[in-house]
Amino acid sequence: IDALMRHRFGRKSEQLDADQFELALEEVEAALSQAELAMNKASKAPCERPRKTNRGALPAHLERIEQTVDIEEKACPCCGGALHQIGEDVAERLDVVPTTFRVLVTRRPRYGCRSCENAVVQAPAPARIVEGGIPTEALIAQVLVSKYADHLPLYRQAQIYARQGIQLDRSTLADWVGRAAWYLRPLRDHILERLRRSERLFADETTAPVLEPGRRKTKTGQIWAYACDDRPWGGSAPPMVAYVYAGDRKTERPEAHLHGFAGILQVDGYGAYAALGRRHQQIRLAFCWAHVRRKFYELAESSPVAADVLRRIASLYAIEDEIRGLSADERRDVRDQRSRPIVDDLYRFLEARGRQVSAKSRLGEA
């Protein structure tokens, strides 16, 4: 209060007359009331905001199970006359049926001849992915989708099944996966062959820990991915991707995977791809701007040069956003007119800066 008095009257509270003191108290009370009102509004604000709800229509392909909630007495509560329906309210809710196991029992009757008693006739047993095993094709597909699409390891799947009394060891599930992979391999090879005939491909590889039986440790394997998707550029071909495992990262791997390919190969800076381009003139390498940008992004906060490079690359990304979906000829024309000068200028900029920094520094490596 004394601080307010000095600000309002230039004197302490004990030096004010009665009227001035009353006026000062009113100002203090008014300020406190405004502060209290603001605090109440802030505390109530989250409750007063409209709650976000998903009111979209549920997909039409889902099964509809209808239930009717009706009145018991259909006599008018006023006069006792018969009621007739004048409308209804319909509400839909999304329901789920948890995974339910069931047992498919296959019976194959055997028939014999009463006359000769020599012939025994029986329909052949249906083919199975696991001969003599218990899983159906649907169960194996569920295991594969859970493992590779939903990233659910086999040991967790075994725990989920155990909750319903189904005891399946992880090694058993792994055997199912291996057998299913053997059946799916022709499909993978067919997709890879289709990819080799395309005009443009994307290639990349990543590490994967691989168990070494008997050594109680893992080794590092490589999973190579080859993909094509022309949908963002108006292409009509379906998107495809094939994964190929290899035990190492040697140069011979992509060469064997892409044997017979002729076209544009989009890659990162891995030397195996550069060697592939040198050995096979029909392969034209297109290096990835995202990989170029990554090392400069890591230095952008501490290096003005890296920040400048990012700004130039961002202008290229902006042009690509504008022309995505246009025909190939239209995109090429825009790139010649707008993108090429930016790239040429960036090339000269990097050449000049490259002579000024150490090649062993992080900026020099970038």
Short mmCIF file of C-alpha atoms in Angstrom, two decimals:
data_model
loop_
_atom_site.label_atom_id
_atom_site.label_comp_id
_atom_site.label_asym_id
_atom_site.label_seq_id
_atom_site.Cartn_x
_atom_site.Cartn_y
_atom_site.Cartn_z
CA ILE A 1 0.00 0.00 0.00
CA ASP A 2 2.84 2.40 0.82
CA ALA A 3 4.28 1.84 -2.66
CA LEU A 4 0.91 2.69 -4.18
CA MET A 5 0.68 5.83 -2.05
CA ARG A 6 4.07 7.05 -3.18
CA HIS A 7 3.14 6.39 -6.80
CA ARG A 8 -0.32 8.03 -6.46
CA PHE A 9 0.35 10.94 -4.09
CA GLY A 10 4.09 11.06 -3.63
CA ARG A 11 3.73 10.43 0.15
CA LYS A 12 3.52 7.50 2.58
CA SER A 13 0.14 6.30 3.82
CA GLU A 14 0.59 7.80 7.31
CA GLN A 15 1.06 11.26 5.73
CA LEU A 16 -2.31 11.24 3.86
CA ASP A 17 -5.56 12.80 4.99
CA ALA A 18 -8.74 10.72 5.34
CA ASP A 19 -10.10 11.44 1.86
CA GLN A 20 -6.83 10.59 0.13
CA PHE A 21 -6.48 7.41 2.17
CA GLU A 22 -10.00 6.26 1.29
CA LEU A 23 -9.33 6.96 -2.38
CA ALA A 24 -6.12 4.94 -2.26
CA LEU A 25 -7.88 1.99 -0.59
CA GLU A 26 -10.55 2.02 -3.28
CA GLU A 27 -7.87 1.81 -5.96
CA VAL A 28 -6.20 -1.10 -4.15
CA GLU A 29 -9.51 -2.96 -3.82
CA ALA A 30 -10.31 -2.36 -7.48
CA ALA A 31 -6.92 -3.70 -8.53
CA LEU A 32 -7.36 -6.78 -6.33
CA SER A 33 -10.83 -7.41 -7.78
CA GLN A 34 -9.52 -7.24 -11.34
CA ALA A 35 -6.69 -9.61 -10.50
CA GLU A 36 -9.08 -12.07 -8.83
CA LEU A 37 -11.45 -11.93 -11.82
CA ALA A 38 -8.59 -12.59 -14.23
CA MET A 39 -7.45 -15.59 -12.16
CA ASN A 40 -10.98 -17.02 -12.09
CA LYS A 41 -11.27 -16.68 -15.86
CA ALA A 42 -7.93 -18.38 -16.35
CA SER A 43 -8.88 -21.28 -14.10
CA LYS A 44 -12.25 -21.73 -15.81
CA ALA A 45 -10.97 -21.26 -19.35
CA PRO A 46 -10.08 -24.92 -20.03
CA CYS A 47 -13.50 -26.06 -18.81
CA GLU A 48 -15.33 -23.51 -20.91
CA ARG A 49 -13.58 -24.41 -24.15
CA PRO A 50 -15.71 -26.58 -26.43
CA ARG A 51 -14.58 -30.18 -26.19
CA LYS A 52 -13.13 -31.55 -29.39
CA THR A 53 -15.05 -34.60 -30.52
CA ASN A 54 -14.82 -36.85 -33.55
CA ARG A 55 -18.27 -36.52 -35.12
CA GLY A 56 -17.31 -37.90 -38.51
CA ALA A 57 -19.41 -40.64 -40.08
CA LEU A 58 -18.22 -44.16 -39.37
CA PRO A 59 -17.02 -46.10 -42.45
CA ALA A 60 -19.85 -47.59 -44.49
CA HIS A 61 -18.10 -50.95 -44.96
CA LEU A 62 -18.32 -51.81 -41.25
CA GLU A 63 -20.97 -54.29 -40.18
CA ARG A 64 -24.03 -52.68 -38.59
CA ILE A 65 -25.69 -54.53 -35.72
CA GLU A 66 -28.92 -52.76 -34.83
CA GLN A 67 -30.69 -52.78 -31.51
CA THR A 68 -33.98 -51.06 -30.75
CA VAL A 69 -34.66 -49.43 -27.41
CA ASP A 70 -38.46 -49.12 -27.26
CA ILE A 71 -41.05 -48.16 -24.69
CA GLU A 72 -42.99 -50.86 -22.85
CA GLU A 73 -46.44 -49.27 -22.89
CA LYS A 74 -47.75 -47.98 -26.24
CA ALA A 75 -50.83 -46.31 -24.82
CA CYS A 76 -51.10 -42.51 -24.63
CA PRO A 77 -50.31 -41.34 -21.08
CA CYS A 78 -52.96 -38.57 -21.50
CA CYS A 79 -56.01 -40.28 -23.00
CA GLY A 80 -55.04 -43.94 -23.21
CA GLY A 81 -55.28 -44.07 -27.03
CA ALA A 82 -52.94 -46.14 -29.18
CA LEU A 83 -49.57 -44.53 -30.00
CA HIS A 84 -48.14 -44.55 -33.50
CA GLN A 85 -44.50 -43.95 -34.48
CA ILE A 86 -43.80 -40.43 -35.75
CA GLY A 87 -40.02 -40.65 -35.99
CA GLU A 88 -36.91 -42.01 -34.33
CA ASP A 89 -33.46 -41.02 -33.13
CA VAL A 90 -30.54 -43.01 -34.52
CA ALA A 91 -27.09 -43.05 -32.91
CA GLU A 92 -24.01 -44.96 -34.03
CA ARG A 93 -21.15 -46.09 -31.79
CA LEU A 94 -17.92 -47.80 -32.73
CA ASP A 95 -17.57 -51.26 -31.21
CA VAL A 96 -14.82 -53.87 -31.33
CA VAL A 97 -14.70 -57.64 -30.97
CA PRO A 98 -11.36 -58.66 -29.38
CA THR A 99 -9.23 -61.23 -31.14
CA THR A 100 -10.98 -64.56 -30.74
CA PHE A 101 -9.33 -67.88 -31.39
CA ARG A 102 -11.29 -70.73 -32.85
CA VAL A 103 -10.49 -74.27 -33.94
CA LEU A 104 -11.16 -75.35 -37.52
CA VAL A 105 -11.91 -79.08 -37.58
CA THR A 106 -11.31 -80.77 -40.94
CA ARG A 107 -12.98 -84.14 -41.45
CA ARG A 108 -12.04 -86.39 -44.37
CA PRO A 109 -14.34 -89.41 -44.60
CA ARG A 110 -12.84 -92.63 -45.95
CA TYR A 111 -14.89 -94.87 -48.21
CA GLY A 112 -14.52 -98.55 -48.92
CA CYS A 113 -16.13 -100.95 -51.40
CA ARG A 114 -18.38 -103.67 -49.96
CA SER A 115 -18.01 -105.77 -53.13
CA CYS A 116 -14.24 -106.15 -53.42
CA GLU A 117 -13.17 -104.68 -50.11
CA ASN A 118 -9.89 -103.58 -51.73
CA ALA A 119 -10.39 -99.92 -52.65
CA VAL A 120 -10.26 -97.21 -49.98
CA VAL A 121 -11.14 -93.76 -51.32
CA GLN A 122 -10.52 -90.49 -49.46
CA ALA A 123 -10.18 -86.85 -50.50
CA PRO A 124 -6.59 -85.55 -50.30
CA ALA A 125 -5.74 -83.34 -47.33
CA PRO A 126 -5.64 -79.60 -48.10
CA ALA A 127 -2.16 -78.12 -48.44
CA ARG A 128 -0.78 -76.32 -45.39
CA ILE A 129 2.00 -73.83 -44.89
CA VAL A 130 3.13 -75.86 -41.89
CA GLU A 131 2.63 -79.51 -42.73
CA GLY A 132 1.22 -81.30 -39.70
CA GLY A 133 1.11 -78.01 -37.79
CA ILE A 134 -1.80 -76.28 -36.10
CA PRO A 135 -1.84 -72.79 -37.67
CA THR A 136 -4.16 -71.76 -40.48
CA GLU A 137 -3.07 -69.35 -43.18
CA ALA A 138 -5.07 -66.59 -41.48
CA LEU A 139 -3.22 -67.05 -38.19
CA ILE A 140 0.17 -66.98 -39.89
CA ALA A 141 -0.85 -63.81 -41.76
CA GLN A 142 -1.85 -62.27 -38.42
CA VAL A 143 1.57 -63.09 -36.96
CA LEU A 144 3.35 -61.54 -39.98
CA VAL A 145 1.27 -58.35 -39.98
CA SER A 146 1.73 -57.93 -36.22
CA LYS A 147 5.49 -58.41 -36.47
CA TYR A 148 6.35 -56.41 -39.58
CA ALA A 149 3.53 -53.86 -39.93
CA ASP A 150 2.70 -53.26 -36.26
CA HIS A 151 6.27 -53.87 -34.98
CA LEU A 152 5.07 -56.36 -32.37
CA PRO A 153 7.89 -58.80 -31.51
CA LEU A 154 7.14 -62.50 -31.42
CA TYR A 155 7.66 -62.80 -27.68
CA ARG A 156 4.98 -60.16 -27.08
CA GLN A 157 2.61 -61.94 -29.43
CA ALA A 158 3.21 -65.12 -27.46
CA GLN A 159 2.26 -63.24 -24.27
CA ILE A 160 -0.93 -61.95 -25.89
CA TYR A 161 -1.94 -65.44 -27.00
CA ALA A 162 -1.17 -66.85 -23.55
CA ARG A 163 -3.78 -64.54 -22.01
CA GLN A 164 -6.39 -66.55 -23.91
CA GLY A 165 -4.92 -69.88 -22.91
CA ILE A 166 -3.02 -70.46 -26.17
CA GLN A 167 0.53 -71.50 -25.31
CA LEU A 168 2.82 -70.82 -28.28
CA ASP A 169 6.57 -70.65 -27.86
CA ARG A 170 8.45 -67.87 -29.58
CA SER A 171 10.54 -70.41 -31.48
CA THR A 172 7.33 -71.89 -32.87
CA LEU A 173 6.17 -68.49 -34.10
CA ALA A 174 9.62 -67.90 -35.61
CA ASP A 175 9.32 -71.18 -37.51
CA TRP A 176 5.95 -70.08 -38.89
CA VAL A 177 7.45 -66.77 -40.03
CA GLY A 178 10.31 -68.54 -41.77
CA ARG A 179 8.01 -70.93 -43.61
CA ALA A 180 5.72 -68.08 -44.68
CA ALA A 181 8.74 -66.14 -45.95
CA TRP A 182 9.66 -69.13 -48.13
CA TYR A 183 6.19 -69.04 -49.71
CA LEU A 184 6.33 -65.26 -50.16
CA ARG A 185 9.77 -65.23 -51.74
CA PRO A 186 8.49 -65.70 -55.33
CA LEU A 187 6.28 -62.65 -54.84
CA ARG A 188 9.26 -60.64 -53.57
CA ASP A 189 11.35 -61.77 -56.56
CA HIS A 190 8.54 -60.82 -58.93
CA ILE A 191 8.31 -57.33 -57.41
CA LEU A 192 12.09 -56.93 -57.61
CA GLU A 193 12.01 -57.90 -61.27
CA ARG A 194 9.28 -55.33 -61.92
CA LEU A 195 11.39 -52.74 -60.12
CA ARG A 196 14.39 -53.50 -62.35
CA ARG A 197 12.25 -52.68 -65.41
CA SER A 198 11.19 -49.27 -64.09
CA GLU A 199 12.78 -46.00 -65.22
CA ARG A 200 13.46 -44.64 -61.73
CA LEU A 201 14.38 -46.37 -58.49
CA PHE A 202 15.12 -45.40 -54.92
CA ALA A 203 17.71 -47.45 -53.03
CA ASP A 204 18.80 -47.40 -49.41
CA GLU A 205 20.14 -49.79 -46.81
CA THR A 206 20.01 -50.02 -43.03
CA THR A 207 21.60 -52.16 -40.38
CA ALA A 208 19.78 -54.98 -38.60
CA PRO A 209 20.94 -57.09 -35.63
CA VAL A 210 20.98 -60.76 -36.55
CA LEU A 211 21.19 -63.63 -34.07
CA GLU A 212 24.17 -65.94 -34.33
CA PRO A 213 23.10 -69.35 -33.04
CA GLY A 214 25.50 -70.83 -30.51
CA ARG A 215 27.50 -67.62 -29.94
CA ARG A 216 25.01 -65.89 -27.61
CA LYS A 217 25.39 -62.56 -29.42
CA THR A 218 24.29 -60.78 -32.55
CA LYS A 219 26.04 -59.73 -35.71
CA THR A 220 25.22 -56.79 -37.94
CA GLY A 221 23.36 -57.55 -41.13
CA GLN A 222 22.05 -55.25 -43.85
CA ILE A 223 18.55 -54.83 -45.24
CA TRP A 224 18.49 -53.23 -48.67
CA ALA A 225 15.32 -51.49 -49.86
CA TYR A 226 14.45 -50.78 -53.49
CA ALA A 227 11.32 -48.77 -54.23
CA CYS A 228 9.50 -46.74 -56.85
CA ASP A 229 6.49 -44.45 -56.48
CA ASP A 230 5.52 -42.03 -59.25
CA ARG A 231 2.15 -41.03 -57.76
CA PRO A 232 3.33 -37.61 -56.52
CA TRP A 233 4.38 -36.80 -60.09
CA GLY A 234 1.25 -37.96 -61.85
CA GLY A 235 2.40 -41.49 -62.62
CA SER A 236 -0.15 -44.29 -62.96
CA ALA A 237 2.07 -47.26 -62.03
CA PRO A 238 1.43 -48.80 -58.60
CA PRO A 239 4.02 -48.11 -55.89
CA MET A 240 6.33 -51.03 -55.13
CA VAL A 241 9.08 -51.83 -52.64
CA ALA A 242 11.25 -54.92 -52.18
CA TYR A 243 13.53 -55.71 -49.25
CA VAL A 244 16.63 -57.87 -49.66
CA TYR A 245 18.77 -59.12 -46.78
CA ALA A 246 22.54 -59.39 -47.01
CA GLY A 247 25.10 -60.29 -44.40
CA ASP A 248 27.37 -57.36 -45.28
CA ARG A 249 27.54 -54.01 -47.08
CA LYS A 250 29.84 -54.90 -49.93
CA THR A 251 29.72 -53.13 -53.26
CA GLU A 252 28.67 -56.36 -54.97
CA ARG A 253 25.34 -56.43 -53.12
CA PRO A 254 23.46 -53.64 -54.95
CA GLU A 255 25.06 -54.74 -58.21
CA ALA A 256 23.58 -58.22 -57.80
CA HIS A 257 20.21 -56.90 -56.64
CA LEU A 258 19.89 -54.46 -59.56
CA HIS A 259 21.30 -56.67 -62.31
CA GLY A 260 19.80 -55.50 -65.60
CA PHE A 261 18.45 -52.17 -64.31
CA ALA A 262 18.84 -49.17 -66.61
CA GLY A 263 17.60 -45.78 -65.47
CA ILE A 264 17.86 -43.23 -62.69
CA LEU A 265 18.85 -44.51 -59.25
CA GLN A 266 18.21 -42.15 -56.33
CA VAL A 267 20.70 -42.85 -53.54
CA ASP A 268 22.68 -41.33 -50.69
CA GLY A 269 26.44 -40.84 -50.70
CA TYR A 270 27.42 -44.47 -49.99
CA GLY A 271 30.41 -45.43 -52.12
CA ALA A 272 28.87 -48.69 -53.35
CA TYR A 273 26.34 -46.74 -55.39
CA ALA A 274 29.02 -44.53 -56.90
CA ALA A 275 30.97 -47.64 -57.92
CA LEU A 276 27.79 -49.07 -59.40
CA GLY A 277 27.35 -45.94 -61.51
CA ARG A 278 30.95 -46.09 -62.74
CA ARG A 279 30.70 -49.75 -63.75
CA HIS A 280 27.34 -49.53 -65.50
CA GLN A 281 26.86 -46.62 -67.86
CA GLN A 282 23.12 -47.34 -68.17
CA ILE A 283 22.63 -46.38 -64.50
CA ARG A 284 22.42 -42.67 -63.78
CA LEU A 285 22.78 -41.68 -60.14
CA ALA A 286 20.57 -39.01 -58.58
CA PHE A 287 21.83 -38.11 -55.13
CA CYS A 288 19.49 -37.24 -52.30
CA TRP A 289 19.07 -33.61 -51.18
CA ALA A 290 17.88 -34.77 -47.77
CA HIS A 291 21.26 -36.39 -47.14
CA VAL A 292 23.06 -33.26 -48.37
CA ARG A 293 20.96 -31.10 -46.07
CA ARG A 294 21.37 -33.27 -42.96
CA LYS A 295 24.98 -32.39 -42.08
CA PHE A 296 24.40 -28.67 -42.61
CA TYR A 297 21.28 -28.83 -40.44
CA GLU A 298 23.36 -30.24 -37.58
CA LEU A 299 25.67 -27.18 -37.79
CA ALA A 300 23.11 -24.49 -38.57
CA GLU A 301 22.95 -23.00 -35.05
CA SER A 302 26.71 -22.53 -34.77
CA SER A 303 27.71 -21.87 -38.39
CA PRO A 304 26.41 -18.97 -40.52
CA VAL A 305 27.72 -20.81 -43.59
CA ALA A 306 25.60 -23.88 -42.81
CA ALA A 307 22.57 -21.68 -42.16
CA ASP A 308 23.08 -20.00 -45.55
CA VAL A 309 23.27 -23.39 -47.28
CA LEU A 310 20.03 -24.47 -45.58
CA ARG A 311 18.31 -21.31 -46.78
CA ARG A 312 19.34 -22.01 -50.38
CA ILE A 313 18.21 -25.64 -50.19
CA ALA A 314 14.90 -24.52 -48.67
CA SER A 315 14.24 -22.42 -51.76
CA LEU A 316 14.62 -25.57 -53.89
CA TYR A 317 12.18 -27.43 -51.64
CA ALA A 318 9.68 -24.56 -52.03
CA ILE A 319 9.84 -24.83 -55.81
CA GLU A 320 9.27 -28.60 -55.63
CA ASP A 321 6.20 -28.03 -53.46
CA GLU A 322 4.77 -25.75 -56.13
CA ILE A 323 5.30 -28.09 -59.08
CA ARG A 324 4.47 -31.42 -57.42
CA GLY A 325 1.78 -33.16 -59.45
CA LEU A 326 2.58 -31.40 -62.73
CA SER A 327 3.70 -33.27 -65.82
CA ALA A 328 7.36 -34.17 -66.31
CA ASP A 329 7.80 -31.57 -69.06
CA GLU A 330 6.32 -28.80 -66.91
CA ARG A 331 8.49 -29.72 -63.96
CA ARG A 332 11.62 -29.79 -66.11
CA ASP A 333 10.86 -26.35 -67.54
CA VAL A 334 10.36 -24.82 -64.09
CA ARG A 335 13.53 -26.44 -62.79
CA ASP A 336 15.52 -25.13 -65.75
CA GLN A 337 14.21 -21.60 -65.21
CA ARG A 338 14.17 -21.37 -61.40
CA SER A 339 16.00 -24.27 -59.74
CA ARG A 340 19.09 -24.50 -61.97
CA PRO A 341 20.32 -20.94 -61.16
CA ILE A 342 19.97 -21.70 -57.43
CA VAL A 343 21.93 -24.94 -57.73
CA ASP A 344 24.65 -23.35 -59.87
CA ASP A 345 25.01 -20.50 -57.38
CA LEU A 346 25.11 -22.96 -54.47
CA TYR A 347 27.83 -24.94 -56.25
CA ARG A 348 29.99 -21.83 -56.66
CA PHE A 349 29.31 -20.86 -53.04
CA LEU A 350 30.39 -24.28 -51.72
CA GLU A 351 33.49 -24.32 -53.91
CA ALA A 352 34.58 -20.94 -52.57
CA ARG A 353 33.84 -21.81 -48.94
CA GLY A 354 35.43 -25.24 -49.29
CA ARG A 355 38.81 -23.64 -49.95
CA GLN A 356 38.52 -21.62 -46.72
CA VAL A 357 37.79 -24.40 -44.20
CA SER A 358 39.62 -27.54 -43.18
CA ALA A 359 38.47 -30.63 -45.05
CA LYS A 360 38.60 -32.59 -41.78
CA SER A 361 36.27 -30.20 -39.91
CA ARG A 362 32.59 -30.95 -39.59
CA LEU A 363 31.75 -28.06 -41.92
CA GLY A 364 34.36 -29.27 -44.40
CA GLU A 365 32.87 -32.78 -44.35
CA ALA A 366 29.39 -31.33 -44.90
#
